[in-house]
Coordinates of C-alpha atoms in Angstrom, one line a residue:
M230 CA -9.9 -12.8 -2.0
T231 CA -6.9 -15.9 -1.4
A232 CA -3.4 -15.2 0.0
D233 CA -2.1 -15.2 -3.6
R234 CA -4.4 -13.1 -6.0
L235 CA -4.1 -9.0 -5.9
P236 CA -6.8 -7.3 -4.3
D237 CA -10.2 -7.0 -6.7
P238 CA -11.1 -4.0 -8.4
Q239 CA -14.5 -4.6 -8.4
R240 CA -15.1 -5.6 -4.6
S241 CA -12.3 -3.4 -3.4
A242 CA -13.0 1.0 -2.3
A243 CA -10.3 3.7 -1.9
V244 CA -10.9 7.1 -0.9
L245 CA -8.4 9.5 -1.0
I246 CA -8.3 13.2 0.3
G247 CA -6.1 16.0 0.2
V248 CA -6.6 19.7 1.4
S249 CA -4.5 22.0 0.0
E250 CA -6.4 25.6 1.5
Y251 CA -7.1 26.6 5.0
A252 CA -8.8 29.1 6.2
H253 CA -7.4 29.8 9.2
L254 CA -4.1 27.2 9.0
D255 CA -1.1 28.0 5.9
P256 CA -1.6 26.4 2.0
I257 CA -0.3 23.2 1.2
P258 CA -0.6 23.2 -2.8
A259 CA 1.0 19.7 -3.2
T260 CA -1.4 17.3 -0.6
E261 CA -4.1 18.5 -3.4
N262 CA -1.7 17.1 -6.1
G263 CA -0.3 14.4 -4.9
A264 CA -3.9 12.2 -3.6
L265 CA -5.1 12.9 -8.1
K266 CA -2.0 11.7 -8.5
L267 CA -2.7 8.4 -6.8
R268 CA -5.9 8.3 -8.3
Q269 CA -3.9 8.0 -11.4
L270 CA -2.8 4.8 -10.8
L271 CA -4.6 2.7 -8.4
T272 CA -7.1 2.7 -11.7
D273 CA -4.8 2.3 -14.5
P274 CA -4.4 -1.4 -15.0
T275 CA -0.8 -1.8 -15.1
V276 CA -0.8 -0.7 -11.1
L277 CA -4.2 -2.1 -9.7
G278 CA -7.6 -1.3 -11.8
L279 CA -9.8 0.3 -9.5
S280 CA -12.9 0.8 -10.7
P281 CA -13.1 5.0 -11.4
G282 CA -16.4 5.0 -9.5
R283 CA -14.8 2.8 -6.6
C284 CA -11.3 4.9 -5.7
N285 CA -12.8 9.0 -5.4
V286 CA -10.4 11.9 -4.1
I287 CA -11.9 14.4 -1.6
T288 CA -9.8 17.8 -2.5
N289 CA -10.6 20.6 0.5
P290 CA -13.6 18.8 2.5
Q291 CA -14.6 21.9 5.1
H292 CA -15.7 20.7 7.7
P293 CA -14.9 17.0 9.7
Y294 CA -18.3 16.3 8.9
E295 CA -18.1 15.6 5.0
L296 CA -14.3 14.4 5.8
L297 CA -16.0 11.4 8.0
K298 CA -18.6 11.3 5.5
A299 CA -16.5 10.6 2.5
V300 CA -14.1 7.3 4.5
S301 CA -17.3 5.5 5.3
K302 CA -19.2 5.8 2.3
A303 CA -15.7 4.2 1.7
A304 CA -15.4 1.1 4.1
A305 CA -19.3 0.1 3.1
E306 CA -18.4 0.4 0.1
A307 CA -15.2 -2.0 0.3
E308 CA -15.3 -5.9 0.5
D309 CA -12.4 -6.8 -0.6
T310 CA -9.9 -4.3 0.3
L311 CA -10.3 -0.7 1.6
L312 CA -7.9 2.1 1.2
V313 CA -7.5 5.3 3.0
Y314 CA -4.9 7.8 2.5
Y315 CA -5.2 11.4 4.3
A316 CA -2.7 14.8 3.1
G317 CA -3.2 17.9 5.5
H318 CA -1.4 19.3 8.2
G319 CA -1.7 17.7 11.5
V320 CA -2.3 18.6 14.4
V321 CA -1.8 17.1 18.5
D322 CA -4.7 17.9 20.4
P323 CA -1.8 18.7 23.9
E324 CA -5.2 17.3 26.4
E325 CA -5.1 13.7 25.3
A326 CA -2.3 14.2 22.9
T327 CA -4.0 11.8 20.3
L328 CA -3.3 12.9 16.5
R329 CA -6.3 15.1 14.6
L330 CA -6.5 15.4 11.0
S331 CA -7.6 19.0 9.8
V332 CA -9.8 20.5 6.9
A333 CA -10.1 23.4 5.2
M334 CA -11.9 24.7 8.3
T335 CA -10.0 24.0 11.0
E336 CA -9.0 26.4 13.7
A337 CA -5.9 25.9 15.3
Q338 CA -6.7 26.7 18.3
R339 CA -11.2 25.0 18.6
R340 CA -10.9 20.6 18.8
F341 CA -13.9 20.7 17.4
T342 CA -12.9 22.0 13.7
S343 CA -10.5 19.3 12.8
V344 CA -11.7 15.2 13.0
G345 CA -9.7 12.9 15.6
W346 CA -7.4 9.6 14.4
N347 CA -10.4 7.9 16.5
E348 CA -13.8 8.4 14.2
V349 CA -12.0 8.1 12.1
R350 CA -10.4 4.1 12.9
D351 CA -13.8 3.8 13.5
E352 CA -15.2 4.0 10.7
I353 CA -12.7 1.8 8.8
K354 CA -13.1 -0.4 12.0
N355 CA -16.7 -1.4 10.7
S356 CA -16.0 -2.3 7.1
K357 CA -16.5 -5.6 6.9
A358 CA -13.6 -5.5 3.6
Q359 CA -10.6 -8.0 4.5
R360 CA -8.0 -6.4 4.2
K361 CA -7.5 -2.3 5.0
I362 CA -4.7 -0.1 4.3
V363 CA -4.6 3.2 6.4
I364 CA -1.3 6.0 4.8
L365 CA -1.2 8.8 6.1
D366 CA 0.4 11.6 4.5
C367 CA 0.8 14.8 8.1
C368 CA 3.3 15.8 10.9
H369 CA 2.7 14.2 13.5
S370 CA 1.0 10.8 11.3
G371 CA 3.0 8.3 14.1
L372 CA 0.6 8.4 16.7
M373 CA -1.8 6.6 14.7
M374 CA 0.5 3.8 15.9
E375 CA 1.7 5.0 19.1
S376 CA -0.6 2.6 21.0
L377 CA 1.3 -0.2 19.9
S378 CA 3.7 -0.1 22.4
A379 CA 1.6 0.5 26.3
G380 CA -0.7 -2.0 27.4
A381 CA -4.0 -2.3 28.6
D382 CA -6.3 -0.3 27.1
I383 CA -4.7 0.1 23.8
L384 CA -4.5 -1.5 20.3
P385 CA -6.8 0.0 18.8
M386 CA -6.2 -0.9 15.4
T387 CA -5.3 -4.2 16.0
K388 CA -9.0 -5.0 16.4
I389 CA -9.2 -3.7 12.4
T390 CA -8.7 -7.4 11.1
G391 CA -5.7 -7.3 8.1
A392 CA -4.9 -3.9 9.3
Y393 CA -1.7 -2.0 7.5
R394 CA -1.0 1.4 8.6
L395 CA 1.8 3.7 7.1
A396 CA 2.5 6.4 8.5
A397 CA 5.2 9.3 6.8
C398 CA 6.8 10.1 9.9
A399 CA 7.3 9.7 14.1
D400 CA 4.6 11.3 16.2
D401 CA 7.0 13.9 17.4
A402 CA 7.8 14.4 13.9
V403 CA 7.0 16.9 11.1
A404 CA 6.6 16.1 7.8
L405 CA 7.7 17.9 4.8
A406 CA 6.7 20.1 1.8
R407 CA 9.5 20.9 -0.2
K408 CA 8.8 24.4 -2.1
G409 CA 8.4 24.9 -5.2
K410 CA 7.2 20.2 -5.4
K411 CA 4.0 19.6 -7.4
Y412 CA 3.7 16.8 -4.3
T413 CA 5.1 16.4 -0.2
E414 CA 7.9 14.3 -0.3
F415 CA 6.8 11.6 1.7
T416 CA 3.6 11.6 -1.2
G417 CA 5.9 12.4 -4.3
A418 CA 8.3 9.0 -2.8
L419 CA 5.1 7.0 -2.8
V420 CA 4.6 8.0 -6.7
E421 CA 7.4 7.3 -8.5
L422 CA 7.1 3.7 -6.7
L423 CA 3.9 3.3 -7.8
D424 CA 4.7 4.7 -11.8
K425 CA 7.9 3.2 -12.3
G426 CA 8.0 0.3 -10.5
L427 CA 11.6 -1.9 -8.7
P428 CA 13.6 -3.4 -11.5
D429 CA 15.0 -5.6 -8.8
S430 CA 11.5 -6.7 -7.2
G431 CA 8.6 -9.1 -8.5
E432 CA 5.9 -8.6 -11.2
L433 CA 4.0 -8.1 -7.8
L434 CA 5.0 -5.4 -5.0
N435 CA 2.9 -6.2 -1.5
L436 CA 3.1 -3.4 1.0
D437 CA 6.1 -4.2 3.6
T438 CA 8.6 -3.7 -0.2
I439 CA 7.2 -0.3 -0.8
F440 CA 7.3 0.1 2.4
E441 CA 11.4 -0.5 2.9
K442 CA 12.2 1.2 -0.3
L443 CA 10.4 4.2 1.3
H444 CA 12.2 4.3 3.8
E445 CA 15.5 4.2 2.5
R446 CA 14.7 7.5 0.2
V447 CA 12.5 9.4 2.9
S448 CA 13.2 12.1 5.4
P449 CA 12.5 12.2 7.8
K450 CA 11.9 8.1 8.1
P451 CA 8.8 6.5 7.7
R452 CA 6.2 4.6 10.6
K453 CA 4.0 0.9 9.6
A454 CA 2.4 -1.1 11.9
S455 CA 0.4 -4.3 11.1
S456 CA -1.7 -7.5 11.8
G457 CA -0.9 -10.5 10.3
V458 CA 0.5 -11.2 7.2
I459 CA -1.1 -8.5 5.1
G460 CA 2.4 -7.2 4.6
E461 CA 3.6 -9.8 2.6
V462 CA 0.9 -10.3 -0.2
P463 CA 0.1 -8.5 -3.0
F464 CA -0.9 -5.0 -3.1
V465 CA 0.2 -3.4 -7.0
R466 CA 1.9 -4.3 -10.0
N467 CA 5.6 -3.9 -10.7
R468 CA 6.4 -2.1 -13.7
A469 CA 9.2 -2.5 -14.3
R470 CA 8.4 -5.6 -14.4
S471 CA 5.5 -6.4 -16.9
S472 CA 3.8 -3.9 -18.7
T473 CA 0.8 -6.6 -19.1
V474 CA -2.0 -7.3 -16.9
P475 CA -2.2 -11.1 -16.0
A476 CA -5.7 -12.7 -16.9
D477 CA -5.7 -14.5 -13.4
T478 CA -2.7 -13.8 -10.8
R479 CA -3.3 -16.6 -9.3
T480 CA -1.6 -18.1 -12.3
G481 CA 1.2 -15.5 -13.1
P482 CA 3.7 -14.6 -11.1
Q483 CA 3.8 -15.2 -7.8
T484 CA 5.5 -13.2 -5.2
H485 CA 8.9 -13.9 -3.5
W486 CA 6.7 -15.3 -0.2
W487 CA 4.2 -17.2 -1.9
R488 CA 6.7 -19.2 -4.0
S489 CA 9.2 -19.5 -0.9
R490 CA 5.2 -19.8 1.6
H491 CA 5.3 -22.9 -1.0
R492 CA 8.2 -24.2 -1.6
R493 CA 8.6 -27.4 0.6
G494 CA 4.9 -28.6 -0.8
R495 CA 5.7 -28.1 -4.3
I496 CA 8.5 -30.2 -4.2
A497 CA 7.5 -33.5 -2.3
V498 CA 4.9 -33.2 -4.9
T499 CA 7.1 -32.6 -7.8
F500 CA 9.2 -36.2 -6.5
A501 CA 6.5 -38.1 -5.5
A502 CA 4.9 -37.6 -9.6
T503 CA 8.9 -38.4 -10.6
A504 CA 9.4 -41.0 -8.8
A505 CA 6.1 -43.2 -9.9
A506 CA 6.5 -42.0 -14.0
A507 CA 10.9 -43.2 -12.9
A508 CA 9.9 -46.2 -11.9
A509 CA 7.4 -47.2 -14.5
A510 CA 9.3 -46.0 -17.5
V511 CA 12.3 -47.9 -16.1
A512 CA 9.8 -51.0 -16.1
A513 CA 8.7 -50.3 -19.9
G514 CA 12.7 -49.3 -20.9
V515 CA 12.5 -45.5 -21.1
V516 CA 15.0 -42.8 -19.7
I517 CA 13.3 -39.8 -18.5
A518 CA 14.7 -36.2 -17.5
A519 CA 14.4 -35.0 -13.8
P520 CA 12.5 -31.5 -14.0
W521 CA 15.6 -30.4 -11.8
D522 CA 18.3 -31.4 -14.7
R523 CA 16.3 -29.6 -17.5
P524 CA 17.5 -26.0 -17.8
D525 CA 14.5 -24.7 -19.1
A526 CA 13.1 -25.8 -16.0
D527 CA 12.4 -23.7 -12.7
K528 CA 10.8 -21.2 -16.0
Q529 CA 7.8 -23.2 -16.9
G530 CA 6.2 -26.8 -16.3
S531 CA 5.8 -29.0 -19.4
G532 CA 3.1 -28.3 -21.4
G533 CA 1.5 -26.2 -18.3
T534 CA 1.2 -22.5 -16.8
P535 CA 4.1 -20.5 -15.9
G536 CA 4.3 -20.6 -12.2
Q537 CA 3.0 -24.3 -11.8
S538 CA 4.7 -27.5 -10.2
P539 CA 6.8 -28.6 -13.4
T540 CA 5.9 -32.3 -14.8
P541 CA 8.6 -34.8 -15.8
S542 CA 8.3 -35.0 -19.9
L543 CA 11.0 -37.5 -21.9
T544 CA 14.5 -36.6 -23.3
N545 CA 14.1 -35.2 -26.7
A546 CA 11.1 -32.8 -25.4
A547 CA 11.6 -29.8 -27.3
A548 CA 12.8 -26.8 -24.7
P549 CA 10.2 -23.9 -24.4
P550 CA 11.4 -20.7 -26.3
P551 CA 13.4 -17.8 -24.0
A552 CA 11.2 -15.1 -21.7
P553 CA 11.1 -11.6 -23.7
A554 CA 14.4 -9.0 -22.4
R555 CA 13.2 -6.4 -19.5
R556 CA 12.9 -3.1 -19.6
T557 CA 14.5 -1.3 -16.5
P558 CA 14.0 2.0 -16.8
P559 CA 15.6 4.9 -15.3
S560 CA 16.5 5.7 -11.9
S561 CA 15.4 9.8 -11.0
A562 CA 16.8 12.5 -8.8
S563 CA 15.5 13.3 -5.0
P564 CA 14.2 16.8 -4.5
T565 CA 15.7 19.3 -2.9
N566 CA 14.5 22.5 -2.2
S567 CA 13.1 24.5 0.9
T568 CA 10.5 22.7 3.1
T569 CA 7.3 23.3 4.9
R570 CA 5.8 22.6 7.7
I571 CA 2.5 19.8 7.5
T572 CA 1.9 20.5 11.1
A573 CA -0.8 23.1 12.9
A574 CA 0.3 22.1 16.3
T575 CA 2.5 24.5 17.9
A576 CA 0.0 27.0 16.6
W577 CA -2.3 24.6 18.3
S578 CA -0.3 24.6 21.7
A579 CA 0.7 28.2 22.1
S580 CA -3.3 29.1 22.1
R581 CA -4.1 27.2 24.3
A582 CA -0.7 27.6 27.0

């Protein structure tokens, strides 16, 4: 994987976990719907194009072992990018103040019936994937990044090279599932963004852009934490800008991050090439137009590939045809209904008091 490319679908893996039915806690039907919709989008070539066999949905794991086994399997398969998504009840351990993820048989007062976030983190850390992305849609999901603000033996997730964590809410907040809605508040906004895209962004979307838009649209406000520049590199295609799949994303339209990162180098190379060509042309009595003097220079180099540095051409060279107009999808209204908290922390804490 290079910094300007999307994740490699053949070397990446995703596990999407949705727990909607519980034996001892309130059901959350929307969580399973969200996991299934995410799989549909992530396996679509106009979004990411993961192989269906490398994007697995796990619904209603009964016991902690089943959840950990699913994460471990995806972690072992991924070499380029690993994505772990979980939606369900978030449980706070009152003794350790840490996050635990529920399964179908979780009992609020029994710690061993849920999965500690640290256990999930360890499975992810063992993966050889270059990019590791974790998305938690549950109450108190911000607890998975709380260690970033404390001292010494902390920073567990920063040990994962190229890690990005996206939480539906802060450590002391509740994630919402609105009654009668197909998806939870957070996942609903995420799937809408991936499905419809962002008309005002580039043809490729990175995780930081996705987070910024979710932060604008969702309440409670999501949280993020990352290491390195993983949040700035391409993650998915932007459906609002392109309905086609480029053969090679490196030679296709690049992200703003990639263009700005290499802007100085491209200008220097272009200037040097133009100066040399101009000197030779003057000696031969030929008039040359610099690429920045041509109105189409930023769109396509002379005879080159879109996105590459332009090269000098004679003034009588034919200009390329204008780019086709892009369509803008309609926006959707924000859902408004009564809400359900995706948490079991209160019941647990009370029973342990």
